[in-house]
């Protein structure tokens, strides 16, 4: 699907993942900025540190990480459309010396990074590949580094297909696979990473999807003209259906912060206060 299609219903920064509603009444653009700041605060990103964003989409997170947190970033995507727009946005922001966007698979990345984020990407990895995915993350992480995986899960720990999965697989996310949070934590450990902070964002995704669905309805005729009746109807039911699924605990989502297993206990903060000490989502 084209960038123009996504721009009809995503926020202006084109963030295609669950937002963070600190208070619940934020507009979508604010909640997406808050999500990015929430993540970058959670991983304690410091000026001058290197950050790898696996599945960077249209570049919103790396732009914010360089602009507001002073990081040096690499963002990778498999989408040519995303690569083109993200690269143009980095250039327009005058940040080409601090951010590199690459059209690259995470399995082909080399080097070491102080921080790694992956937001709304691991749904494409496949359950049998999860330990390898987290193992790759570990190889790319500095010994004292911090990584964060933000992704969709299912509440049912069995492998039974959930309602609507045939539709999603056929029309929206071919070969996407959603694990239970238990499998995420198990494969993370198998990959050599220790999870130290787990946050449920299910309510936030239900709200995000309601915003997306509202935008979609508001721009229905432009979208129908752009993509045709069939795709219009597929995406319409997908957005509304997922809002319902997150609302009713048929789908879920977690942020998991981790570091290399075997660290001294002093690598873990005493409390979660550092996450809430700073204002998030400010539009400056
Ligand atoms: C749903 S989008 C999320 C984008 C972005 N993180 C955001 O929050 O807006 C999923 C992203 O994962 C990327 N992706 C999927 N499989 C990948 C892989 N094997 N290696 C690198 N990126 C991948 C896609 O190209 C896309 O940028």
mmCIF file of C-alpha atoms and ligand atoms in Angstrom:
data_model
loop_
_atom_site.group_PDB
_atom_site.id
_atom_site.type_symbol
_atom_site.label_atom_id
_atom_site.label_comp_id
_atom_site.label_asym_id
_atom_site.label_seq_id
_atom_site.Cartn_x
_atom_site.Cartn_y
_atom_site.Cartn_z
ATOM 1 C CA UNK A 1 0.000 0.000 0.000
ATOM 2 C CA UNK A 2 1.222 3.512 -0.799
ATOM 3 C CA UNK A 3 2.432 6.165 1.631
ATOM 4 C CA UNK A 4 -0.569 8.259 0.501
ATOM 5 C CA UNK A 5 -2.919 5.495 1.679
ATOM 6 C CA UNK A 6 -1.389 5.307 5.166
ATOM 7 C CA UNK A 7 -1.328 9.107 5.454
ATOM 8 C CA UNK A 8 -5.138 9.088 5.203
ATOM 9 C CA UNK A 9 -5.556 7.493 8.624
ATOM 10 C CA UNK A 10 -2.271 7.466 10.557
ATOM 11 C CA UNK A 11 -1.101 10.518 12.528
ATOM 12 C CA UNK A 12 0.918 13.182 10.631
ATOM 13 C CA UNK A 13 4.222 11.544 11.667
ATOM 14 C CA UNK A 14 3.066 8.229 10.167
ATOM 15 C CA UNK A 15 3.576 5.982 13.172
ATOM 16 C CA UNK A 16 2.128 2.549 12.468
ATOM 17 C CA UNK A 17 2.045 0.971 15.936
ATOM 18 C CA UNK A 18 0.208 1.255 19.241
ATOM 19 C CA UNK A 19 0.267 4.786 20.728
ATOM 20 C CA UNK A 20 0.590 5.636 24.444
ATOM 21 C CA UNK A 21 -2.264 7.510 26.097
ATOM 22 C CA UNK A 22 -0.777 8.753 29.343
ATOM 23 C CA UNK A 23 -4.111 10.306 30.350
ATOM 24 C CA UNK A 24 -6.509 8.668 27.882
ATOM 25 C CA UNK A 25 -7.831 11.857 26.273
ATOM 26 C CA UNK A 26 -4.842 12.749 24.058
ATOM 27 C CA UNK A 27 -5.222 13.153 20.314
ATOM 28 C CA UNK A 28 -3.470 10.554 18.192
ATOM 29 C CA UNK A 29 -0.436 12.664 17.227
ATOM 30 C CA UNK A 30 0.248 13.505 20.884
ATOM 31 C CA UNK A 31 -0.210 9.888 21.963
ATOM 32 C CA UNK A 32 2.220 8.700 19.281
ATOM 33 C CA UNK A 33 4.842 11.220 20.407
ATOM 34 C CA UNK A 34 4.246 10.075 23.987
ATOM 35 C CA UNK A 35 4.721 6.454 22.940
ATOM 36 C CA UNK A 36 8.078 7.233 21.372
ATOM 37 C CA UNK A 37 9.227 9.291 24.378
ATOM 38 C CA UNK A 38 7.957 6.590 26.746
ATOM 39 C CA UNK A 39 10.113 4.020 24.956
ATOM 40 C CA UNK A 40 13.209 6.225 24.706
ATOM 41 C CA UNK A 41 12.888 7.115 28.409
ATOM 42 C CA UNK A 42 12.367 3.471 29.347
ATOM 43 C CA UNK A 43 15.593 2.446 27.629
ATOM 44 C CA UNK A 44 17.388 5.404 29.304
ATOM 45 C CA UNK A 45 18.702 6.737 25.991
ATOM 46 C CA UNK A 46 21.563 9.201 26.579
ATOM 47 C CA UNK A 47 23.105 11.851 24.278
ATOM 48 C CA UNK A 48 25.780 10.391 21.991
ATOM 49 C CA UNK A 49 24.584 6.797 22.359
ATOM 50 C CA UNK A 50 23.992 4.642 19.304
ATOM 51 C CA UNK A 51 20.476 3.366 18.674
ATOM 52 C CA UNK A 52 19.290 0.717 16.223
ATOM 53 C CA UNK A 53 15.562 0.781 15.409
ATOM 54 C CA UNK A 54 14.571 -2.533 13.819
ATOM 55 C CA UNK A 55 11.564 -1.951 11.543
ATOM 56 C CA UNK A 56 11.758 1.847 11.614
ATOM 57 C CA UNK A 57 8.707 2.468 9.436
ATOM 58 C CA UNK A 58 8.677 6.080 8.225
ATOM 59 C CA UNK A 59 11.369 7.077 10.723
ATOM 60 C CA UNK A 60 9.430 8.842 13.514
ATOM 61 C CA UNK A 61 11.291 7.133 16.374
ATOM 62 C CA UNK A 62 14.821 7.682 15.072
ATOM 63 C CA UNK A 63 13.987 11.317 14.242
ATOM 64 C CA UNK A 64 12.817 11.919 17.799
ATOM 65 C CA UNK A 65 15.749 9.963 19.273
ATOM 66 C CA UNK A 66 18.248 12.165 17.413
ATOM 67 C CA UNK A 67 16.382 15.453 17.856
ATOM 68 C CA UNK A 68 15.293 15.212 21.492
ATOM 69 C CA UNK A 69 17.679 12.694 23.007
ATOM 70 C CA UNK A 70 20.854 13.418 21.010
ATOM 71 C CA UNK A 71 21.331 9.812 19.851
ATOM 72 C CA UNK A 72 23.101 8.575 16.718
ATOM 73 C CA UNK A 73 20.670 6.287 14.979
ATOM 74 C CA UNK A 74 20.321 3.570 12.389
ATOM 75 C CA UNK A 75 16.770 2.731 11.279
ATOM 76 C CA UNK A 76 16.080 -0.293 9.095
ATOM 77 C CA UNK A 77 13.027 -1.201 7.067
ATOM 78 C CA UNK A 78 12.156 -3.675 4.309
ATOM 79 C CA UNK A 79 9.788 -1.243 2.600
ATOM 80 C CA UNK A 80 11.065 0.904 -0.273
ATOM 81 C CA UNK A 81 8.218 3.405 0.292
ATOM 82 C CA UNK A 82 9.163 3.781 3.956
ATOM 83 C CA UNK A 83 12.859 4.021 3.146
ATOM 84 C CA UNK A 84 12.265 6.805 0.618
ATOM 85 C CA UNK A 85 10.053 8.921 2.870
ATOM 86 C CA UNK A 86 12.103 8.325 6.036
ATOM 87 C CA UNK A 87 15.307 9.294 4.192
ATOM 88 C CA UNK A 88 13.648 12.461 2.867
ATOM 89 C CA UNK A 89 12.399 13.351 6.362
ATOM 90 C CA UNK A 90 15.877 12.884 7.863
ATOM 91 C CA UNK A 91 17.366 15.100 5.161
ATOM 92 C CA UNK A 92 14.670 17.756 5.630
ATOM 93 C CA UNK A 93 15.341 17.777 9.385
ATOM 94 C CA UNK A 94 19.068 18.328 8.722
ATOM 95 C CA UNK A 95 19.921 15.121 10.590
ATOM 96 C CA UNK A 96 21.672 13.104 7.881
ATOM 97 C CA UNK A 97 24.870 13.120 9.952
ATOM 98 C CA UNK A 98 23.055 11.559 12.951
ATOM 99 C CA UNK A 99 20.534 9.196 11.353
ATOM 100 C CA UNK A 100 21.046 6.534 8.723
ATOM 101 C CA UNK A 101 18.001 4.852 7.203
ATOM 102 C CA UNK A 102 18.715 1.516 5.550
ATOM 103 C CA UNK A 103 16.710 -0.840 3.391
ATOM 104 C CA UNK A 104 17.938 -3.913 5.252
ATOM 105 C CA UNK A 105 16.832 -7.090 7.000
ATOM 106 C CA UNK A 106 17.668 -7.295 10.712
ATOM 107 C CA UNK A 107 19.535 -10.551 10.063
ATOM 108 C CA UNK A 108 22.046 -8.670 7.868
ATOM 109 C CA UNK A 109 22.925 -5.956 10.369
ATOM 110 C CA UNK A 110 26.406 -5.967 11.896
ATOM 111 C CA UNK A 111 28.034 -3.825 14.572
ATOM 112 C CA UNK A 112 27.201 -2.975 18.171
ATOM 113 C CA UNK A 113 24.586 -0.577 19.509
ATOM 114 C CA UNK A 114 24.049 0.943 22.960
ATOM 115 C CA UNK A 115 20.298 0.732 22.544
ATOM 116 C CA UNK A 116 17.990 -1.326 20.301
ATOM 117 C CA UNK A 117 14.272 -0.809 19.743
ATOM 118 C CA UNK A 118 11.831 -2.892 17.749
ATOM 119 C CA UNK A 119 8.294 -1.517 17.538
ATOM 120 C CA UNK A 120 5.512 -3.419 15.787
ATOM 121 C CA UNK A 121 8.007 -5.521 13.849
ATOM 122 C CA UNK A 122 8.345 -8.898 15.563
ATOM 123 C CA UNK A 123 4.861 -9.961 14.412
ATOM 124 C CA UNK A 124 6.625 -10.700 11.081
ATOM 125 C CA UNK A 125 9.333 -12.902 12.585
ATOM 126 C CA UNK A 126 7.420 -16.153 13.165
ATOM 127 C CA UNK A 127 7.242 -18.138 16.399
ATOM 128 C CA UNK A 128 9.902 -20.653 15.412
ATOM 129 C CA UNK A 129 12.326 -17.815 14.627
ATOM 130 C CA UNK A 130 11.808 -15.823 17.827
ATOM 131 C CA UNK A 131 14.786 -17.220 19.757
ATOM 132 C CA UNK A 132 17.012 -16.492 16.742
ATOM 133 C CA UNK A 133 15.566 -12.989 16.464
ATOM 134 C CA UNK A 134 16.282 -12.219 20.116
ATOM 135 C CA UNK A 135 19.695 -13.893 19.790
ATOM 136 C CA UNK A 136 20.485 -11.542 16.914
ATOM 137 C CA UNK A 137 19.387 -8.623 19.073
ATOM 138 C CA UNK A 138 21.764 -9.809 21.777
ATOM 139 C CA UNK A 139 24.693 -10.030 19.328
ATOM 140 C CA UNK A 140 24.050 -6.450 18.224
ATOM 141 C CA UNK A 141 23.719 -5.086 21.768
ATOM 142 C CA UNK A 142 26.606 -3.583 23.765
ATOM 143 C CA UNK A 143 27.456 -5.504 26.953
ATOM 144 C CA UNK A 144 25.849 -2.765 29.062
ATOM 145 C CA UNK A 145 23.172 -2.057 26.441
ATOM 146 C CA UNK A 146 19.397 -1.987 26.748
ATOM 147 C CA UNK A 147 16.841 -3.227 24.208
ATOM 148 C CA UNK A 148 13.064 -2.954 24.001
ATOM 149 C CA UNK A 149 10.620 -5.093 22.059
ATOM 150 C CA UNK A 150 7.100 -3.723 21.516
ATOM 151 C CA UNK A 151 4.773 -6.187 19.884
ATOM 152 C CA UNK A 152 1.394 -7.846 19.563
ATOM 153 C CA UNK A 153 0.630 -11.076 21.398
ATOM 154 C CA UNK A 154 -2.374 -13.342 21.873
ATOM 155 C CA UNK A 155 -3.890 -14.276 25.239
ATOM 156 C CA UNK A 156 -4.362 -17.930 24.248
ATOM 157 C CA UNK A 157 -1.127 -19.813 25.046
ATOM 158 C CA UNK A 158 -2.102 -22.756 22.791
ATOM 159 C CA UNK A 159 -1.415 -22.659 19.061
ATOM 160 C CA UNK A 160 -5.130 -22.541 18.209
ATOM 161 C CA UNK A 161 -5.866 -19.996 15.459
ATOM 162 C CA UNK A 162 -7.760 -17.009 16.812
ATOM 163 C CA UNK A 163 -10.979 -15.659 15.333
ATOM 164 C CA UNK A 164 -10.309 -13.681 12.174
ATOM 165 C CA UNK A 165 -6.770 -14.987 11.714
ATOM 166 C CA UNK A 166 -7.600 -16.447 8.289
ATOM 167 C CA UNK A 167 -8.821 -13.036 7.112
ATOM 168 C CA UNK A 168 -5.760 -11.259 8.524
ATOM 169 C CA UNK A 169 -3.376 -13.788 7.033
ATOM 170 C CA UNK A 170 -5.002 -13.676 3.616
ATOM 171 C CA UNK A 171 -5.615 -9.959 3.228
ATOM 172 C CA UNK A 172 -3.608 -7.839 5.674
ATOM 173 C CA UNK A 173 -0.545 -9.520 7.202
ATOM 174 C CA UNK A 174 0.444 -12.583 5.161
ATOM 175 C CA UNK A 175 2.390 -15.031 7.325
ATOM 176 C CA UNK A 176 2.205 -12.839 10.406
ATOM 177 C CA UNK A 177 2.332 -14.890 13.626
ATOM 178 C CA UNK A 178 1.415 -13.790 17.119
ATOM 179 C CA UNK A 179 2.938 -15.458 20.192
ATOM 180 C CA UNK A 180 1.732 -15.519 23.786
ATOM 181 C CA UNK A 181 3.715 -13.229 26.126
ATOM 182 C CA UNK A 182 5.005 -16.388 27.821
ATOM 183 C CA UNK A 183 6.656 -17.463 24.570
ATOM 184 C CA UNK A 184 8.098 -13.961 24.091
ATOM 185 C CA UNK A 185 9.776 -14.081 27.503
ATOM 186 C CA UNK A 186 10.931 -17.685 27.057
ATOM 187 C CA UNK A 187 12.480 -17.093 23.630
ATOM 188 C CA UNK A 188 14.020 -13.833 24.823
ATOM 189 C CA UNK A 189 15.821 -15.786 27.524
ATOM 190 C CA UNK A 190 16.779 -18.483 25.013
ATOM 191 C CA UNK A 191 18.262 -15.703 22.875
ATOM 192 C CA UNK A 192 20.406 -14.635 25.839
ATOM 193 C CA UNK A 193 18.411 -11.618 27.028
ATOM 194 C CA UNK A 194 16.973 -10.964 30.497
ATOM 195 C CA UNK A 195 13.601 -9.188 30.586
ATOM 196 C CA UNK A 196 13.459 -6.601 33.373
ATOM 197 C CA UNK A 197 10.386 -4.528 32.596
ATOM 198 C CA UNK A 198 7.116 -5.756 31.068
ATOM 199 C CA UNK A 199 4.176 -3.426 30.378
ATOM 200 C CA UNK A 200 0.764 -4.294 28.991
ATOM 201 C CA UNK A 201 -0.543 -1.748 26.452
ATOM 202 C CA UNK A 202 -3.757 -3.510 25.383
ATOM 203 C CA UNK A 203 -6.020 -0.622 26.351
ATOM 204 C CA UNK A 204 -3.737 1.739 24.418
ATOM 205 C CA UNK A 205 -3.995 -0.306 21.224
ATOM 206 C CA UNK A 206 -7.789 -0.435 21.420
ATOM 207 C CA UNK A 207 -7.749 3.372 21.680
ATOM 208 C CA UNK A 208 -5.172 3.762 18.874
ATOM 209 C CA UNK A 209 -7.247 1.593 16.576
ATOM 210 C CA UNK A 210 -10.381 3.585 17.356
ATOM 211 C CA UNK A 211 -8.510 6.731 16.271
ATOM 212 C CA UNK A 212 -7.284 5.041 13.095
ATOM 213 C CA UNK A 213 -10.784 3.725 12.334
ATOM 214 C CA UNK A 214 -12.284 7.198 12.923
ATOM 215 C CA UNK A 215 -9.729 8.769 10.558
ATOM 216 C CA UNK A 216 -10.465 6.025 8.033
ATOM 217 C CA UNK A 217 -14.219 6.745 8.207
ATOM 218 C CA UNK A 218 -13.631 10.499 7.951
ATOM 219 C CA UNK A 219 -11.589 10.023 4.757
ATOM 220 C CA UNK A 220 -13.641 7.113 3.387
ATOM 221 C CA UNK A 221 -14.401 8.527 -0.043
ATOM 222 C CA UNK A 222 -10.797 9.637 -0.702
ATOM 223 C CA UNK A 223 -9.542 6.200 0.407
ATOM 224 C CA UNK A 224 -12.096 4.368 -1.744
ATOM 225 C CA UNK A 225 -11.041 6.428 -4.754
ATOM 226 C CA UNK A 226 -7.395 5.720 -4.007
ATOM 227 C CA UNK A 227 -7.451 1.940 -3.441
ATOM 228 C CA UNK A 228 -10.799 0.713 -4.801
ATOM 229 C CA UNK A 229 -13.812 -0.817 -3.090
ATOM 230 C CA UNK A 230 -12.277 -4.198 -2.165
ATOM 231 C CA UNK A 231 -9.181 -2.880 -0.387
ATOM 232 C CA UNK A 232 -11.221 -0.129 1.213
ATOM 233 C CA UNK A 233 -13.529 -2.734 2.762
ATOM 234 C CA UNK A 234 -10.679 -5.023 3.832
ATOM 235 C CA UNK A 235 -8.879 -2.260 5.706
ATOM 236 C CA UNK A 236 -12.100 -0.885 7.162
ATOM 237 C CA UNK A 237 -13.056 -4.205 8.739
ATOM 238 C CA UNK A 238 -9.447 -4.885 9.798
ATOM 239 C CA UNK A 239 -9.207 -1.596 11.753
ATOM 240 C CA UNK A 240 -12.621 -1.904 13.392
ATOM 241 C CA UNK A 241 -12.148 -5.637 14.049
ATOM 242 C CA UNK A 242 -8.764 -5.131 15.691
ATOM 243 C CA UNK A 243 -10.127 -2.299 17.882
ATOM 244 C CA UNK A 244 -12.755 -4.777 19.088
ATOM 245 C CA UNK A 245 -10.203 -7.600 19.496
ATOM 246 C CA UNK A 246 -7.893 -5.505 21.700
ATOM 247 C CA UNK A 247 -10.851 -4.187 23.647
ATOM 248 C CA UNK A 248 -12.138 -7.663 24.435
ATOM 249 C CA UNK A 249 -8.812 -9.406 25.188
ATOM 250 C CA UNK A 250 -8.648 -11.437 21.980
ATOM 251 C CA UNK A 251 -5.397 -9.706 21.068
ATOM 252 C CA UNK A 252 -2.857 -8.065 23.322
ATOM 253 C CA UNK A 253 0.394 -6.119 23.240
ATOM 254 C CA UNK A 254 3.422 -5.724 25.485
ATOM 255 C CA UNK A 255 6.567 -3.646 25.722
ATOM 256 C CA UNK A 256 9.421 -5.710 27.152
ATOM 257 C CA UNK A 257 12.685 -4.028 28.152
ATOM 258 C CA UNK A 258 15.705 -6.314 28.425
ATOM 259 C CA UNK A 259 19.480 -6.497 28.540
ATOM 260 C CA UNK A 260 22.087 -9.214 28.157
ATOM 261 C CA UNK A 261 21.489 -12.114 30.514
ATOM 262 C CA UNK A 262 24.090 -12.577 33.237
ATOM 263 C CA UNK A 263 24.421 -8.870 34.099
ATOM 264 C CA UNK A 264 25.085 -7.790 37.689
ATOM 265 C CA UNK A 265 21.856 -6.982 39.510
ATOM 266 C CA UNK A 266 22.994 -3.324 39.717
ATOM 267 C CA UNK A 267 22.243 -3.028 35.980
ATOM 268 C CA UNK A 268 18.549 -2.982 36.894
ATOM 269 C CA UNK A 269 17.104 0.290 38.248
ATOM 270 C CA UNK A 270 15.711 0.124 41.785
ATOM 271 C CA UNK A 271 12.279 1.283 40.692
ATOM 272 C CA UNK A 272 10.308 2.372 37.625
ATOM 273 C CA UNK A 273 10.346 6.028 38.786
ATOM 274 C CA UNK A 274 12.884 7.063 36.103
ATOM 275 C CA UNK A 275 10.208 6.346 33.490
ATOM 276 C CA UNK A 276 7.836 8.923 34.956
ATOM 277 C CA UNK A 277 10.303 11.608 36.057
ATOM 278 C CA UNK A 278 10.278 13.417 32.694
ATOM 279 C CA UNK A 279 7.399 15.008 30.777
ATOM 280 C CA UNK A 280 6.691 13.127 27.557
ATOM 281 C CA UNK A 281 5.207 13.982 24.184
ATOM 282 C CA UNK A 282 5.958 17.692 24.166
ATOM 283 C CA UNK A 283 5.599 19.260 20.779
ATOM 284 C CA UNK A 284 8.717 21.381 20.510
HETATM 285 C C1 LIG B 1 4.036 -2.186 11.373
HETATM 286 S S1 LIG B 1 5.542 -1.460 10.806
HETATM 287 C C2 LIG B 1 6.065 -0.558 12.249
HETATM 288 C C3 LIG B 1 6.945 0.594 11.875
HETATM 289 C C4 LIG B 1 7.441 1.496 13.012
HETATM 290 N N1 LIG B 1 8.216 0.780 13.998
HETATM 291 C C5 LIG B 1 6.317 2.256 13.654
HETATM 292 O O1 LIG B 1 6.084 2.084 14.855
HETATM 293 O O2 LIG B 1 5.686 3.057 12.968
HETATM 294 C C6 LIG B 1 6.675 -2.877 10.729
HETATM 295 C C7 LIG B 1 8.083 -2.534 10.270
HETATM 296 O O3 LIG B 1 8.916 -3.697 10.373
HETATM 297 C C8 LIG B 1 9.738 -3.785 9.215
HETATM 298 N N2 LIG B 1 10.211 -5.176 9.072
HETATM 299 C C9 LIG B 1 9.481 -6.317 8.940
HETATM 300 N N3 LIG B 1 10.298 -7.387 8.845
HETATM 301 C C10 LIG B 1 11.577 -6.903 8.930
HETATM 302 C C11 LIG B 1 12.880 -7.512 8.868
HETATM 303 N N4 LIG B 1 12.997 -8.822 8.703
HETATM 304 N N5 LIG B 1 13.961 -6.716 8.989
HETATM 305 C C12 LIG B 1 13.824 -5.369 9.149
HETATM 306 N N6 LIG B 1 12.635 -4.744 9.198
HETATM 307 C C13 LIG B 1 11.516 -5.504 9.079
HETATM 308 C C14 LIG B 1 8.824 -3.283 8.110
HETATM 309 O O4 LIG B 1 9.543 -2.935 6.950
HETATM 310 C C15 LIG B 1 8.200 -2.067 8.830
HETATM 311 O O5 LIG B 1 9.071 -0.955 8.758
#
